[in-house]
XYZ file of C-alpha atoms in Angstrom:
137
model
C 14.795 11.671 26.799
C 13.466 15.173 26.187
C 9.741 15.857 25.666
C 9.047 18.929 23.513
C 5.667 20.416 22.568
C 5.573 22.515 19.387
C 2.665 24.497 17.953
C 4.060 23.637 14.524
C 7.027 21.501 13.527
C 9.083 23.291 10.884
C 12.276 21.208 10.940
C 12.287 19.120 7.715
C 14.510 16.428 9.268
C 12.122 15.921 12.183
C 9.121 15.973 9.829
C 10.763 13.204 7.812
C 11.534 11.282 11.015
C 7.817 11.342 11.901
C 6.939 10.172 8.390
C 9.417 7.310 8.792
C 7.861 6.351 12.144
C 4.463 6.213 10.427
C 5.907 3.934 7.758
C 7.482 1.716 10.419
C 4.249 1.461 12.433
C 1.825 1.493 9.490
C 0.604 -2.088 9.890
C 0.280 -1.733 13.688
C -2.722 0.553 13.168
C -6.141 -0.935 12.387
C -6.779 -0.143 9.629
C -3.213 0.698 8.595
C -2.284 4.383 8.253
C -1.717 3.752 4.542
C -5.401 2.760 4.228
C -6.644 6.013 5.769
C -7.274 9.437 4.322
C -7.127 11.579 7.475
C -6.913 11.514 11.251
C -10.559 12.540 11.607
C -12.311 10.157 9.229
C -15.197 8.270 10.768
C -15.434 5.380 8.329
C -12.410 3.205 8.989
C -13.116 0.804 6.164
C -9.909 0.222 4.212
C -9.302 2.746 1.461
C -6.596 5.355 1.185
C -3.686 5.363 -1.214
C -1.520 2.499 0.021
C 1.047 5.030 1.250
C 1.336 6.966 4.520
C 2.122 10.169 2.608
C -1.470 11.330 1.996
C -2.313 10.729 5.661
C 0.870 12.441 6.822
C -0.013 15.566 4.831
C -3.209 15.912 6.902
C -1.305 15.946 10.222
C 2.039 17.535 9.267
C 1.091 21.093 10.268
C -0.728 20.192 13.501
C 0.727 20.817 16.962
C 2.943 17.952 18.065
C 4.660 16.550 21.127
C 8.029 14.950 20.399
C 10.199 12.548 22.363
C 13.787 13.371 21.434
C 16.976 11.494 22.137
C 19.453 14.139 21.065
C 18.258 15.056 17.559
C 16.573 11.677 17.010
C 12.751 11.576 17.095
C 11.859 8.520 19.177
C 8.116 9.195 19.234
C 5.426 11.758 18.603
C 1.813 12.688 19.257
C 0.005 15.055 16.892
C -3.097 16.793 18.179
C -5.657 19.300 16.954
C -7.726 21.865 18.792
C -11.508 21.744 19.103
C -12.233 18.683 17.002
C -15.828 17.548 17.311
C -17.659 14.470 16.089
C -20.423 12.194 17.341
C -18.159 10.937 20.127
C -16.359 14.164 21.026
C -18.351 17.285 21.837
C -16.567 18.840 24.835
C -15.015 22.216 24.001
C -12.400 23.469 24.304
C -10.423 20.324 23.618
C -7.115 19.003 22.384
C -7.825 15.902 20.303
C -4.854 13.515 20.282
C -5.178 12.157 16.773
C -1.992 10.295 15.833
C 0.882 8.970 17.903
C 3.657 6.456 17.570
C 6.845 5.449 19.338
C 9.777 3.662 17.731
C 10.000 0.052 19.009
C 13.314 0.904 20.730
C 11.582 3.628 22.750
C 8.553 1.657 23.891
C 8.000 0.659 27.495
C 9.261 3.960 28.922
C 5.940 5.724 29.458
C 6.281 8.105 26.511
C 2.570 8.135 25.677
C 1.787 9.180 29.241
C 4.413 11.928 28.960
C 2.868 13.113 25.688
C -0.581 13.414 27.275
C 0.888 15.131 30.344
C 2.706 17.667 28.145
C -0.564 18.612 26.439
C -2.442 18.829 29.757
C 0.307 20.984 31.279
C 0.460 23.326 28.281
C -3.325 23.628 27.882
C -4.959 23.092 31.297
C -8.194 24.712 30.104
C -8.673 22.047 27.419
C -9.968 18.533 27.813
C -7.591 16.079 26.146
C -9.499 13.471 24.171
C -8.949 10.672 21.700
C -10.992 8.042 19.878
C -10.716 4.289 19.701
C -13.135 1.539 18.846
C -13.840 -1.963 20.077
C -13.127 -3.055 16.497
C -9.543 -1.769 16.548
C -7.936 -5.163 16.275
C -6.815 -7.279 13.334
């Protein structure tokens, strides 16, 4: 499995593969990706469009770490630079905002590899993420 960090993903096939992973994992997120409007929204009350497409448009052009098996995207982690909110104020940072791994690729430490790739590429930045105690169905 190859781990690749890209400042911007321009390959339409890989972009579509990420979109498909979001569709596959949609209901695993609380609230579902299809009920969200962006990766930085603070109010996680259900809303959105009922589709992952609007959400995907907000992350499509962000830097991304990919797990590739040949040309197949097995997983990804999108991140943005210098995001701040009530819970994240440390600058400079790399905010890991959206990630998913295909069920076939889980259990192989890919999330750890994604974080390590960001840390290695940007050692001057603190890597951060957000989660809540209410992130359960």
